[in-house]
Short mmCIF file of C-alpha atoms and ligand atoms in Angstrom, two decimals:
data_model
loop_
_atom_site.label_atom_id
_atom_site.label_comp_id
_atom_site.label_asym_id
_atom_site.label_seq_id
_atom_site.Cartn_x
_atom_site.Cartn_y
_atom_site.Cartn_z
CA MET A 14 82.07 184.11 157.01
CA ALA A 15 85.49 185.52 156.09
CA ALA A 16 85.66 188.50 153.74
CA GLN A 17 85.50 187.56 150.04
CA GLY A 18 88.70 186.01 148.79
CA SER A 19 90.33 185.73 152.20
CA THR A 20 90.24 182.90 154.71
CA ALA A 21 91.29 185.24 157.54
CA GLU A 22 88.52 185.91 160.02
CA LYS A 23 86.80 189.31 160.10
CA ILE A 24 86.77 190.53 163.70
CA VAL A 25 84.49 193.25 165.11
CA ILE A 26 85.24 194.58 168.59
CA LEU A 27 83.04 196.84 170.71
CA THR A 28 84.68 198.65 173.61
CA GLY A 29 83.19 200.51 176.57
CA ALA A 30 84.41 202.56 179.51
CA GLY A 31 85.86 199.48 181.22
CA ILE A 32 88.77 199.30 178.78
CA SER A 33 89.88 202.77 179.92
CA ALA A 34 89.32 202.19 183.66
CA GLU A 35 92.94 201.08 184.18
CA SER A 36 94.08 204.26 182.43
CA GLY A 37 92.51 206.16 185.32
CA LEU A 38 89.32 207.29 183.54
CA GLY A 39 86.13 206.65 185.49
CA THR A 40 83.42 204.41 184.11
CA PHE A 41 79.75 205.41 184.21
CA ARG A 42 77.99 202.73 186.21
CA ASP A 43 80.61 201.21 188.47
CA GLU A 44 80.65 202.17 192.15
CA GLY A 45 81.16 205.95 192.34
CA GLY A 46 81.08 206.24 188.55
CA LEU A 47 80.21 209.31 186.50
CA TRP A 48 76.48 208.70 186.76
CA ALA A 49 76.75 208.55 190.53
CA GLN A 50 78.37 212.01 190.49
CA HIS A 51 76.23 213.74 187.84
CA ARG A 52 72.57 213.47 186.70
CA ILE A 53 72.46 212.15 183.13
CA GLU A 54 69.53 214.45 182.35
CA ASP A 55 71.61 217.47 183.35
CA VAL A 56 74.88 216.76 181.52
CA ALA A 57 74.20 214.19 178.75
CA THR A 58 70.92 215.20 177.07
CA PRO A 59 70.02 217.95 174.56
CA GLU A 60 67.43 219.22 177.08
CA GLY A 61 70.10 219.53 179.78
CA PHE A 62 72.32 221.45 177.35
CA ALA A 63 69.48 223.81 176.42
CA ARG A 64 68.71 224.36 180.13
CA ASN A 65 72.28 225.02 181.27
CA PRO A 66 74.98 224.94 178.56
CA GLN A 67 77.65 226.13 180.99
CA LEU A 68 77.09 223.13 183.28
CA VAL A 69 77.36 220.76 180.32
CA HIS A 70 80.51 222.44 178.99
CA ASP A 71 82.03 222.27 182.49
CA PHE A 72 81.31 218.52 182.64
CA TYR A 73 82.95 217.84 179.28
CA ASN A 74 85.81 220.32 179.87
CA ALA A 75 86.72 218.32 183.00
CA ARG A 76 86.52 214.99 181.13
CA ARG A 77 88.48 216.43 178.16
CA ALA A 78 91.27 217.62 180.49
CA GLN A 79 91.40 214.22 182.21
CA ALA A 80 91.43 212.32 178.91
CA ALA A 81 94.19 214.59 177.54
CA LYS A 82 96.43 213.49 180.45
CA ALA A 83 95.47 209.79 180.31
CA ALA A 84 97.66 207.14 178.69
CA PRO A 85 96.43 204.04 176.89
CA ASN A 86 96.92 200.78 178.79
CA ALA A 87 97.97 197.29 177.66
CA ALA A 88 94.44 196.53 176.46
CA HIS A 89 94.38 199.49 174.04
CA ALA A 90 97.88 198.56 172.85
CA ALA A 91 96.86 194.93 172.26
CA LEU A 92 93.90 195.97 170.07
CA ALA A 93 96.17 198.25 168.04
CA ARG A 94 98.55 195.28 167.58
CA LEU A 95 95.66 193.06 166.48
CA GLN A 96 94.62 195.65 163.86
CA LYS A 97 98.17 195.74 162.53
CA GLU A 98 99.03 192.03 162.61
CA HIS A 99 95.77 190.13 162.00
CA PRO A 100 95.55 189.13 158.30
CA GLY A 101 91.77 189.75 158.18
CA GLU A 102 89.76 192.92 158.86
CA VAL A 103 89.67 194.14 162.48
CA ILE A 104 86.92 196.72 162.99
CA LEU A 105 87.07 198.53 166.33
CA VAL A 106 83.81 200.23 167.36
CA THR A 107 83.99 202.23 170.56
CA GLN A 108 81.39 203.84 172.82
CA ASN A 109 84.27 205.72 174.45
CA VAL A 110 85.05 209.34 173.67
CA ASP A 111 88.49 209.46 175.36
CA GLY A 112 90.75 209.00 172.31
CA LEU A 113 92.86 206.29 173.99
CA HIS A 114 92.46 203.82 171.10
CA GLU A 115 94.02 206.40 168.75
CA LYS A 116 96.76 207.21 171.28
CA ALA A 117 97.63 203.48 171.21
CA GLY A 118 97.84 203.56 167.40
CA ALA A 119 94.47 201.95 166.61
CA GLU A 120 91.68 203.19 164.33
CA ALA A 121 88.24 203.29 165.94
CA ILE A 122 84.69 204.08 164.85
CA HIS A 123 83.39 206.51 167.49
CA MET A 124 79.66 205.84 167.71
CA HIS A 125 79.21 208.23 170.67
CA GLY A 126 81.46 211.02 169.34
CA VAL A 127 84.78 212.32 170.67
CA LEU A 128 85.83 214.61 173.54
CA ASP A 129 88.34 216.43 171.33
CA GLY A 130 85.65 217.24 168.77
CA ALA A 131 83.43 220.35 168.66
CA LEU A 132 80.14 220.68 166.76
CA CYS A 133 78.06 223.72 165.82
CA ALA A 134 74.42 223.06 166.76
CA ALA A 135 73.38 225.77 164.30
CA CYS A 136 75.21 224.87 161.09
CA GLY A 137 76.64 221.40 161.75
CA ALA A 138 80.29 222.43 161.33
CA ARG A 139 82.88 220.27 163.15
CA TRP A 140 86.36 221.21 164.32
CA GLN A 141 89.05 220.22 166.79
CA ALA A 142 87.70 221.17 170.25
CA PRO A 143 89.81 223.56 172.34
CA LEU A 144 90.65 222.12 175.77
CA VAL A 145 88.06 224.45 177.33
CA MET A 146 84.76 225.16 175.57
CA GLY A 147 82.02 227.59 176.64
CA PRO A 148 78.50 228.63 175.57
CA ALA A 149 79.72 232.00 174.24
CA ASP A 150 82.24 230.41 171.82
CA GLY A 151 81.40 231.35 168.23
CA CYS A 152 81.34 228.72 165.49
CA PRO A 153 84.37 229.14 163.14
CA GLU A 154 82.03 228.64 160.15
CA CYS A 155 78.84 230.58 160.95
CA ALA A 156 80.07 232.60 163.97
CA ARG A 157 76.92 231.82 165.94
CA PRO A 158 77.42 230.97 169.66
CA ALA A 159 75.92 227.48 169.25
CA THR A 160 78.96 225.29 169.89
CA ARG A 161 78.65 221.99 171.75
CA PRO A 162 80.88 219.00 172.41
CA ASP A 163 80.70 216.54 169.48
CA ILE A 164 79.28 213.88 171.81
CA VAL A 165 76.12 211.82 171.19
CA TRP A 166 73.75 212.45 174.09
CA PHE A 167 70.90 210.26 175.33
CA GLY A 168 67.98 210.61 172.94
CA GLU A 169 70.27 211.30 169.98
CA MET A 170 71.17 208.86 167.19
CA PRO A 171 74.66 207.36 167.54
CA TYR A 172 77.03 207.91 164.60
CA PHE A 173 78.01 205.43 161.82
CA MET A 174 75.16 203.01 162.54
CA ASP A 175 74.75 201.86 158.91
CA GLU A 176 78.48 201.13 158.58
CA ILE A 177 78.50 199.30 161.92
CA ALA A 178 75.48 197.18 160.90
CA GLU A 179 77.27 196.09 157.71
CA HIS A 180 80.32 195.03 159.74
CA LEU A 181 78.19 193.05 162.21
CA GLU A 182 76.43 191.22 159.38
CA SER A 183 79.74 190.11 157.84
CA CYS A 184 81.95 189.27 160.82
CA ASP A 185 83.22 185.88 162.00
CA LEU A 186 84.11 186.94 165.54
CA PHE A 187 82.50 189.62 167.74
CA ALA A 188 83.98 190.71 171.05
CA ALA A 189 82.65 193.18 173.63
CA ILE A 190 85.27 194.55 176.03
CA GLY A 191 84.50 196.56 179.20
CA THR A 192 80.89 197.48 178.54
CA SER A 193 77.90 196.96 180.84
CA GLY A 194 75.50 196.25 177.98
CA GLN A 195 72.97 198.69 179.40
CA VAL A 196 72.82 201.19 176.53
CA TYR A 197 71.32 200.46 173.14
CA PRO A 198 71.98 200.22 170.22
CA ALA A 199 75.50 199.07 171.27
CA ALA A 200 74.06 196.49 173.69
CA GLY A 201 72.25 194.84 170.78
CA PHE A 202 75.35 194.33 168.62
CA VAL A 203 76.04 190.88 170.08
CA GLN A 204 72.66 189.58 168.88
CA GLU A 205 73.21 191.06 165.40
CA ALA A 206 76.62 189.39 165.16
CA ALA A 207 75.38 186.05 166.53
CA TYR A 208 72.47 186.13 164.07
CA ALA A 209 75.01 186.55 161.28
CA GLY A 210 76.80 183.43 162.51
CA ALA A 211 79.71 185.03 164.37
CA HIS A 212 81.31 183.55 167.47
CA THR A 213 80.77 186.00 170.36
CA VAL A 214 83.01 186.63 173.36
CA GLU A 215 82.68 189.04 176.29
CA LEU A 216 85.75 190.29 178.15
CA ASN A 217 84.73 192.04 181.36
CA LEU A 218 85.58 192.43 185.02
CA SER A 219 82.16 190.99 185.90
CA ASP A 220 78.88 189.93 184.32
CA SER A 221 77.05 192.51 182.20
CA ASP A 222 73.40 192.92 181.26
CA THR A 223 74.04 191.09 178.00
CA SER A 224 76.36 188.32 179.27
CA HIS A 225 73.67 185.72 178.55
CA SER A 226 73.93 186.56 174.81
CA PHE A 227 77.62 185.68 174.49
CA ALA A 228 78.93 182.21 173.58
CA GLU A 229 82.19 182.77 175.50
CA HIS A 230 83.18 184.77 178.60
CA ARG A 231 86.52 185.88 179.94
CA VAL A 232 86.44 187.52 183.37
CA GLY A 233 89.16 189.83 184.63
CA PRO A 234 90.76 193.24 184.10
CA ALA A 235 91.05 194.27 180.45
CA SER A 236 94.77 195.06 180.75
CA ARG A 237 95.39 191.36 181.51
CA LEU A 238 92.62 189.69 179.46
CA VAL A 239 92.98 191.57 176.17
CA PRO A 240 96.73 191.02 175.54
CA LEU A 241 96.27 187.27 176.26
CA TRP A 242 93.24 187.11 173.95
CA VAL A 243 95.09 188.93 171.15
CA GLU A 244 98.12 186.66 171.59
CA GLU A 245 95.85 183.64 171.13
CA LEU A 246 94.15 185.09 168.04
CA LEU A 247 97.47 185.91 166.36
CA ALA A 248 98.90 182.47 167.15
CA ARG A 249 96.00 180.66 165.41
N1 APR B 328 88.45 195.67 182.84
C1 APR B 328 87.37 195.20 182.16
N2 APR B 328 86.10 195.62 182.37
C2 APR B 328 85.93 196.58 183.31
C3 APR B 328 87.00 197.12 184.06
C4 APR B 328 88.31 196.63 183.79
N3 APR B 328 89.39 197.09 184.45
N4 APR B 328 86.49 198.05 184.92
C5 APR B 328 85.15 198.08 184.71
N5 APR B 328 84.81 197.20 183.75
C6 APR B 328 83.48 196.94 183.20
C7 APR B 328 82.36 196.96 184.20
O1 APR B 328 82.16 195.65 184.75
C8 APR B 328 81.17 197.37 183.31
O2 APR B 328 80.58 196.23 182.70
O3 APR B 328 83.22 198.02 182.31
C9 APR B 328 81.80 198.24 182.23
C10 APR B 328 81.53 199.72 182.40
O4 APR B 328 80.15 199.90 182.19
P1 APR B 328 79.59 201.40 182.03
O5 APR B 328 80.17 202.25 183.11
O6 APR B 328 78.10 201.28 181.90
O7 APR B 328 80.23 201.92 180.66
P2 APR B 328 79.74 201.62 179.19
O8 APR B 328 79.22 200.23 179.07
O9 APR B 328 80.83 202.04 178.29
O10 APR B 328 78.51 202.66 179.01
C11 APR B 328 77.91 202.71 177.74
O11 APR B 328 76.57 204.60 178.42
O12 APR B 328 76.44 206.54 179.61
C12 APR B 328 76.57 206.02 178.35
O13 APR B 328 77.54 207.08 176.51
C13 APR B 328 77.85 206.46 177.71
O14 APR B 328 79.27 205.22 176.21
C14 APR B 328 78.60 205.15 177.47
C15 APR B 328 77.48 204.12 177.45
#
């Protein structure tokens, strides 16, 4: 159902690592991906951080440096265009922490945090992360050496879930782009949107764990699929 007083469709889009693959940033579960190179329990859990904060900072320092050098691709640019030109609301929810949607001029809800964000585990303060972070860094607010990347780790609650749920309940079209559908709660968004009556489409290089839940599928690289899909939406 379109937003009150407007006939233009409300669109909610979920993106995953696949949309940034063609910008040179590795995905997690593809051949040779990040989780083939590192153990999740060592670098993406609170327990891993407590055990060896230097190892975790090194992992995110490397990803932060790579993301800082990466450029958005045609898929990121197409979503920014859709947000600007579509007459209805376009809500972009991303699992990615690489900042490429913003570099392309889009606004995104970062449910898994951001690489260029720092968080104080002691007092909850947030600030712009330096390129290199370390366990001895003091928090600018409370001065305690309890700084961590502002990234949501496994076992932690993703950010903005209430806001995202409201968008899923009121959207007319839900699209998932470049995500394997293996990590909840993001993998459950398609069911929430379908239950609310939205049309659902998956744009991916191959099938995902939640492909069966989508009404429509488009298979191919995001940098080709997404601009064509946006062109179609804006021509309607
Ligand atoms: N174009 C479109 N899709 C692609 C491309 C591409 N060029 N390259 C890869 N893909 C697809 C893969 O087919 C796969 O479905 O992107 C998806 C990548 O899946 P994952 O590596 O699992 O990444 P993602 O779904 O974002 O992971 C979700 O898991 O580890 C956590 O917090 C991490 O946010 C991440 C979450």
